[in-house]
mmCIF file of C-alpha atoms in Angstrom:
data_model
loop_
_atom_site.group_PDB
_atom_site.id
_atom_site.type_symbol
_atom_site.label_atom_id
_atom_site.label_comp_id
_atom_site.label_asym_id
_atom_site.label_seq_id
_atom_site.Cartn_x
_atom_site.Cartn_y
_atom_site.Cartn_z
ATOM 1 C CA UNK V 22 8.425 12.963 -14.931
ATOM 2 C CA UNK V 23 4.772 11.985 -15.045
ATOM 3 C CA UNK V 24 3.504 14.940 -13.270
ATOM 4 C CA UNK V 25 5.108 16.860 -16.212
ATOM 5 C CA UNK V 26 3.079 14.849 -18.554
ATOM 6 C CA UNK V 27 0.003 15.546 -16.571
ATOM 7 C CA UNK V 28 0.080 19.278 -16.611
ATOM 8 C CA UNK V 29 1.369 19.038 -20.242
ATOM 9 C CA UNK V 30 -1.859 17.156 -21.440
ATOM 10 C CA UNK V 31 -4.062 19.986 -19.119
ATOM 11 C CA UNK V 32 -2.464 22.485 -21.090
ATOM 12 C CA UNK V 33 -3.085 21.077 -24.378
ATOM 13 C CA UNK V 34 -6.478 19.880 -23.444
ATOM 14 C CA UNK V 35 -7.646 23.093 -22.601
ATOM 15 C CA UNK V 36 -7.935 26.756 -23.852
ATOM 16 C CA UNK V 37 -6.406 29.899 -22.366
ATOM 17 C CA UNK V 38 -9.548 31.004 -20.782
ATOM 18 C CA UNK V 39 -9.860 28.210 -18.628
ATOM 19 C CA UNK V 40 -6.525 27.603 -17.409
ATOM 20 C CA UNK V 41 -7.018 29.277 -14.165
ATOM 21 C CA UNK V 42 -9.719 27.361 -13.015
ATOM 22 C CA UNK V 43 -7.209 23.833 -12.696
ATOM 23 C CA UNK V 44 -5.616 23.094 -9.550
ATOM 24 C CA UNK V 45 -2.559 21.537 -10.116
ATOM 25 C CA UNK V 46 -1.565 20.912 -6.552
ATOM 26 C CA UNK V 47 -1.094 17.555 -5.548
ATOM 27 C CA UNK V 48 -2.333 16.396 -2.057
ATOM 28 C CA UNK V 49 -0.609 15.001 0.703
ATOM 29 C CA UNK V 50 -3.567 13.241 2.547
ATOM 30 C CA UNK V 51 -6.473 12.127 0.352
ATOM 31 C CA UNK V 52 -8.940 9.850 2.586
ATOM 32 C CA UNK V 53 -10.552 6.840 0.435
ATOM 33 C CA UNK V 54 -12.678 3.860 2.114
ATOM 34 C CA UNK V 55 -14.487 1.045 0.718
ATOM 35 C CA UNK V 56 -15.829 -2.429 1.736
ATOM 36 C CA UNK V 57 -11.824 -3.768 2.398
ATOM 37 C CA UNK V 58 -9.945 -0.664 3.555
ATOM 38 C CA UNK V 59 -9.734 2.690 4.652
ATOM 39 C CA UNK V 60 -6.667 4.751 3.383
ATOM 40 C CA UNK V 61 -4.944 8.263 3.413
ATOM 41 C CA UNK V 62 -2.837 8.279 0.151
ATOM 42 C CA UNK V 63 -0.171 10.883 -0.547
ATOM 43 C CA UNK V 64 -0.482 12.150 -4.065
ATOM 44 C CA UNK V 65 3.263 14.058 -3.431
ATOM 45 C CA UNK V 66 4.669 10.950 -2.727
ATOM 46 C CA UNK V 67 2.275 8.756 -4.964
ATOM 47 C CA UNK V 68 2.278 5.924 -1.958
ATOM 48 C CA UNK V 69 -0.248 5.365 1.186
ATOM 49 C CA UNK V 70 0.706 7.079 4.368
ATOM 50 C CA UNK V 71 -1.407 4.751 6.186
ATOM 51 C CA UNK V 72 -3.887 2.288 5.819
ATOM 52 C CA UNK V 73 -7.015 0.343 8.122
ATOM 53 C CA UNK V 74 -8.293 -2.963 7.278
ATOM 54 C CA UNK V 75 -9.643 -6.151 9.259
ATOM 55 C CA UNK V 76 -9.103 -9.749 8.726
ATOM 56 C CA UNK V 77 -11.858 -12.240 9.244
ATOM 57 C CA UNK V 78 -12.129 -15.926 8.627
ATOM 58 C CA UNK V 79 -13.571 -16.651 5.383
ATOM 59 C CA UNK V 80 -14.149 -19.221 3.062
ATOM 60 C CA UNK V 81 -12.145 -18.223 -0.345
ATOM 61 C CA UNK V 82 -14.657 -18.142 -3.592
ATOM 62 C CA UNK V 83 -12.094 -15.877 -5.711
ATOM 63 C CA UNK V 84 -8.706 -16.177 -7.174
ATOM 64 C CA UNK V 85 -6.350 -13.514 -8.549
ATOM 65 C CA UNK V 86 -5.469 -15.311 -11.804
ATOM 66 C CA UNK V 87 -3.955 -12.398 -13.934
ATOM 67 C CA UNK V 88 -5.437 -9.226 -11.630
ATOM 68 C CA UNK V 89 -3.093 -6.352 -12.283
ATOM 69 C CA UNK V 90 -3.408 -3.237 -10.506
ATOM 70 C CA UNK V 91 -5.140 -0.353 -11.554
ATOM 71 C CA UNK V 92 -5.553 3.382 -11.119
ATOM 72 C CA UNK V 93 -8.417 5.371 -9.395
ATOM 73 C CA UNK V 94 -10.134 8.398 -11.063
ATOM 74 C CA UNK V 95 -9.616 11.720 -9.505
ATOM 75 C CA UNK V 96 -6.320 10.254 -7.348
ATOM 76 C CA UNK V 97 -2.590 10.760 -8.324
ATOM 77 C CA UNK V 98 -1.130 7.479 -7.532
ATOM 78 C CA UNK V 99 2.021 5.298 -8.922
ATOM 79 C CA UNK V 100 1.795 3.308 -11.661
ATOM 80 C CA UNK V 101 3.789 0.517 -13.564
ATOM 81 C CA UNK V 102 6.477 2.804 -14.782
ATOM 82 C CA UNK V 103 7.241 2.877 -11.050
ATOM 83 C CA UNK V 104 7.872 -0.713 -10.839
ATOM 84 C CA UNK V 105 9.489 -1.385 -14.027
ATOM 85 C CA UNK V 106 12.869 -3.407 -14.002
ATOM 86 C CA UNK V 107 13.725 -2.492 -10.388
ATOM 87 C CA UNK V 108 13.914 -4.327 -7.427
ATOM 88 C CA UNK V 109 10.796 -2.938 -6.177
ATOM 89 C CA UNK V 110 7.427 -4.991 -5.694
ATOM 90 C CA UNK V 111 3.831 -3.671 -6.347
ATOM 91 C CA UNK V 112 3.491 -4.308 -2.655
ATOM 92 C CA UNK V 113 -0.179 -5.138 -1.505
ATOM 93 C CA UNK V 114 -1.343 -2.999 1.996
ATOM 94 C CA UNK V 115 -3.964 -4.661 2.549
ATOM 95 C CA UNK V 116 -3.403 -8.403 1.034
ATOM 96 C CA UNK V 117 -5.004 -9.922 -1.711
ATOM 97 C CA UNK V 118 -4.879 -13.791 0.158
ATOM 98 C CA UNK V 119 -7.105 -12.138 2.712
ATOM 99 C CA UNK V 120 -9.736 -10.819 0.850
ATOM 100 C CA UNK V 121 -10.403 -13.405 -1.474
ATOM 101 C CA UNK V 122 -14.211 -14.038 -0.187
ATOM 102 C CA UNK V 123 -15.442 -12.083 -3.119
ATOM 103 C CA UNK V 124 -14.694 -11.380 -6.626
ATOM 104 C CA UNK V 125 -15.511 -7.782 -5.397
ATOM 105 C CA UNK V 126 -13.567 -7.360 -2.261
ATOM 106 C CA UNK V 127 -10.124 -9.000 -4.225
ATOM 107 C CA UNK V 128 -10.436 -6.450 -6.813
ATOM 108 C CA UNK V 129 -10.516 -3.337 -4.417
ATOM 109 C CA UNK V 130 -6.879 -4.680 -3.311
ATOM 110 C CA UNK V 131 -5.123 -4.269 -6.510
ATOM 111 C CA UNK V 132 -5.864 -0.387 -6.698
ATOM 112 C CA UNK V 133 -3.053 1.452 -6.891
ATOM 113 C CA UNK V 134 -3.843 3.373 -3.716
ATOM 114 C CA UNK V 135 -3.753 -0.072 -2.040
ATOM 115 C CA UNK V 136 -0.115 -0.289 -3.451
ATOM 116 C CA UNK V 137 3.587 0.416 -2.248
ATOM 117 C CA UNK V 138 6.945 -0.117 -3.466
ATOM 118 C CA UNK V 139 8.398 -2.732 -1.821
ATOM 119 C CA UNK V 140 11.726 -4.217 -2.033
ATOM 120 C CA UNK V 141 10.988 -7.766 -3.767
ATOM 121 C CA UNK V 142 12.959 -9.710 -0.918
ATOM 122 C CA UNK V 143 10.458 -8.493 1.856
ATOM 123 C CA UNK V 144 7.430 -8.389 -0.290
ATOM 124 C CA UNK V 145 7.331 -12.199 -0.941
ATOM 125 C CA UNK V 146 9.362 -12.966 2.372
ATOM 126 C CA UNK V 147 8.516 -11.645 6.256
ATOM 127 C CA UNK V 148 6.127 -9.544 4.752
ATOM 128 C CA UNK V 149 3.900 -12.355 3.392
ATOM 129 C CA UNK V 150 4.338 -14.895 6.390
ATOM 130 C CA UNK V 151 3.075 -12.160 8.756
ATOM 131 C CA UNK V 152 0.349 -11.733 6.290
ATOM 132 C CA UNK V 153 -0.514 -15.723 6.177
ATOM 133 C CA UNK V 154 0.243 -15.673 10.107
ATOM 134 C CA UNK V 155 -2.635 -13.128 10.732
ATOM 135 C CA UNK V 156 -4.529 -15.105 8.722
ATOM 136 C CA UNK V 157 -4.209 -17.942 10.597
ATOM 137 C CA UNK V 158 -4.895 -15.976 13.858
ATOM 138 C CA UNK V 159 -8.323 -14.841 12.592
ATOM 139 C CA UNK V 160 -9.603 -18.101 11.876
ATOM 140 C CA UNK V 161 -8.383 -19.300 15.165
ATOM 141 C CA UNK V 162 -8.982 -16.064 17.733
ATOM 142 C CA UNK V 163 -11.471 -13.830 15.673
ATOM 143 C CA UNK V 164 -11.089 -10.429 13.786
ATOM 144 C CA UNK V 165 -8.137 -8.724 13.841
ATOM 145 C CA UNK V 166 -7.978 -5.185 13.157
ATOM 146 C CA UNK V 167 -4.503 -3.955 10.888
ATOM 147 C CA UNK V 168 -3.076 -0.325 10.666
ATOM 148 C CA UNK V 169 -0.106 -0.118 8.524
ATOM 149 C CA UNK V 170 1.827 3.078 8.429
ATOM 150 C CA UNK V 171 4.765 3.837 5.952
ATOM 151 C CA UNK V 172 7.707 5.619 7.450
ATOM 152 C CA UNK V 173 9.252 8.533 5.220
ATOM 153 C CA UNK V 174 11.817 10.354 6.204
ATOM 154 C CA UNK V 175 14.473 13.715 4.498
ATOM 155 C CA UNK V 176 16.483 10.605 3.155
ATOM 156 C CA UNK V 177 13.758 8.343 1.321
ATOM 157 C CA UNK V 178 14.734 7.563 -2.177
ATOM 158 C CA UNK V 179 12.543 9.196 -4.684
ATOM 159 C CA UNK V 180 12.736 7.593 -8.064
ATOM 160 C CA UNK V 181 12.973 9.671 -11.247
ATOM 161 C CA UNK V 182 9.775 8.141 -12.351
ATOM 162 C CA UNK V 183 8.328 10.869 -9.060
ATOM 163 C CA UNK V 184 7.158 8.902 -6.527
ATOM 164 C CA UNK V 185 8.549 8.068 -2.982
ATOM 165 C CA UNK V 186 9.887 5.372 -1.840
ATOM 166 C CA UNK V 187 9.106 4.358 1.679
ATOM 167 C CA UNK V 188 11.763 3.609 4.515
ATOM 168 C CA UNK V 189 9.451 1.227 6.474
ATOM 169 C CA UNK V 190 6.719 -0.036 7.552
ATOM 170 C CA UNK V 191 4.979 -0.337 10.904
ATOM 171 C CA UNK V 192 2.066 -3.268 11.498
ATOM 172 C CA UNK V 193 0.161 -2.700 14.090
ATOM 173 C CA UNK V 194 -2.150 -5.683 15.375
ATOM 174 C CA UNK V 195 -5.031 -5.239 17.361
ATOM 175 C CA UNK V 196 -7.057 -9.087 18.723
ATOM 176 C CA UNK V 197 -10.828 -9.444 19.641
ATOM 177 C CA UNK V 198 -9.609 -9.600 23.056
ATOM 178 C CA UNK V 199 -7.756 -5.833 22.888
ATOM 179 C CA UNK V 200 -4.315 -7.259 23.078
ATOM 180 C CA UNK V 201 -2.108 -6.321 20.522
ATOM 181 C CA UNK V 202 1.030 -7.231 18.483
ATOM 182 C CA UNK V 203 2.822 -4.706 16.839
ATOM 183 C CA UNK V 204 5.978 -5.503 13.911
ATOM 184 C CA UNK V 205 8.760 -2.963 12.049
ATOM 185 C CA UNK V 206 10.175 -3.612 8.934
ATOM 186 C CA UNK V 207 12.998 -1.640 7.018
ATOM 187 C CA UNK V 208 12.218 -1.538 3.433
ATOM 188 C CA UNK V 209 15.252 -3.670 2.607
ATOM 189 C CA UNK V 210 15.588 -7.411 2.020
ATOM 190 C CA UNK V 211 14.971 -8.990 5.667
ATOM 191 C CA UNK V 212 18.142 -10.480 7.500
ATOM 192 C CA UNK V 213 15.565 -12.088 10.380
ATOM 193 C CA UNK V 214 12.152 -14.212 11.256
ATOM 194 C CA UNK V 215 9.485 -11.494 11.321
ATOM 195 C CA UNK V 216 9.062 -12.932 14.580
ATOM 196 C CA UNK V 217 12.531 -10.999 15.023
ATOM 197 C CA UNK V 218 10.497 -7.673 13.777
ATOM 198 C CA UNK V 219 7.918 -7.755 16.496
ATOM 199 C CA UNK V 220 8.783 -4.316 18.588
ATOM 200 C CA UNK V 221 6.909 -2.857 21.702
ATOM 201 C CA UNK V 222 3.267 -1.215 21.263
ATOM 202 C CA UNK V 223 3.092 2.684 22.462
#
């Protein structure tokens, strides 16, 4: 529905003449990096196919208080319709709790390009002890280096609001040291430890 609104307020925004010069078409890998992450977003699927981030130690000087997420100019990206009385989260990518060593660095997380629907269950379950877990393992062992890619598939659910939701998520660890730790996680409210979720790295 929203991409109908979009070309709707092109066309009424601009005159006949014109019209030919707008590109309409949506892309499938748009490459954005900043001082937190680096991220292709799908603008087809309005969700991240992957994402790149480290964790460090740091001492924690902001708070997200009543942060909300935002969009980007220039990037077609969910929004809160997406996430509005559903079971889905506004799931963070790269997480808020570990980039809270400047006022700066928090806000870049709550982009919506930084965003995923999540089932609630998972969001604020597995998916957040891994999160604090990593944490902990930075502080104690050094950096660690996080990709995150989101598994689609012919069967993902796409909401009538447009956008995609994914099927899963793979975490993939990487130490100071070069030995890794990679995790799985169905979209779906977790039945196990995320321990339980850790699968081989190939």
């Amino acid at each position: 529905m929203k991409k109908y609104y979009l070309i709707i307020l092109i066309l009424f925004s601009c005159d006949n003449n014109n019209l030919e010069s707008i590109d309409l078409q949506l892309r499938e890998n748009v490459l954005i990096e900043n001082a937190v992450f680096k991220i292709s977003y799908n603008e087809i699927k309005e969700q991240p196919n992957w994402i790149e981030y480290t964790v460090k130690d740091f001492i924690k000087v902001a708070d997200r208080g009543n942060m909300d997420f935002y969009r980007v100019d220039g990037i077609w990206t969910s929004d809160d319709n997406d996430y509005y009385k559903n079971d889905w989260d506004k799931g963070h990518m790269a997480p808020a709790g570990s980039f809270t060593d400047s006022w700066s660095n928090l806000a870049k997380t709550f982009s919506f390009v930084n965003c995923a629907l999540q089932i609630d269950d998972l969001n604020r379950g597995e998916w957040r002890q891994l999160e604090e877990q990593i944490r902990d393992w930075a502080r104690d062992l050094g950096p660690v280096d996080i990709r995150i890619e989101l598994k689609y598939s012919d069967d993902s659910m796409v909401l009538e609001t447009g956008a995609t939701v994914p099927d899963g998520f793979y975490k993939y660890l990487t130490f100071s040291d070069n030995s890794k730790k990679c995790y799985y996680f169905d979209n779906a409210s977790p039945e196990k430890d995320w321990t339980e979720h850790e699968i081989l790295c190939d």
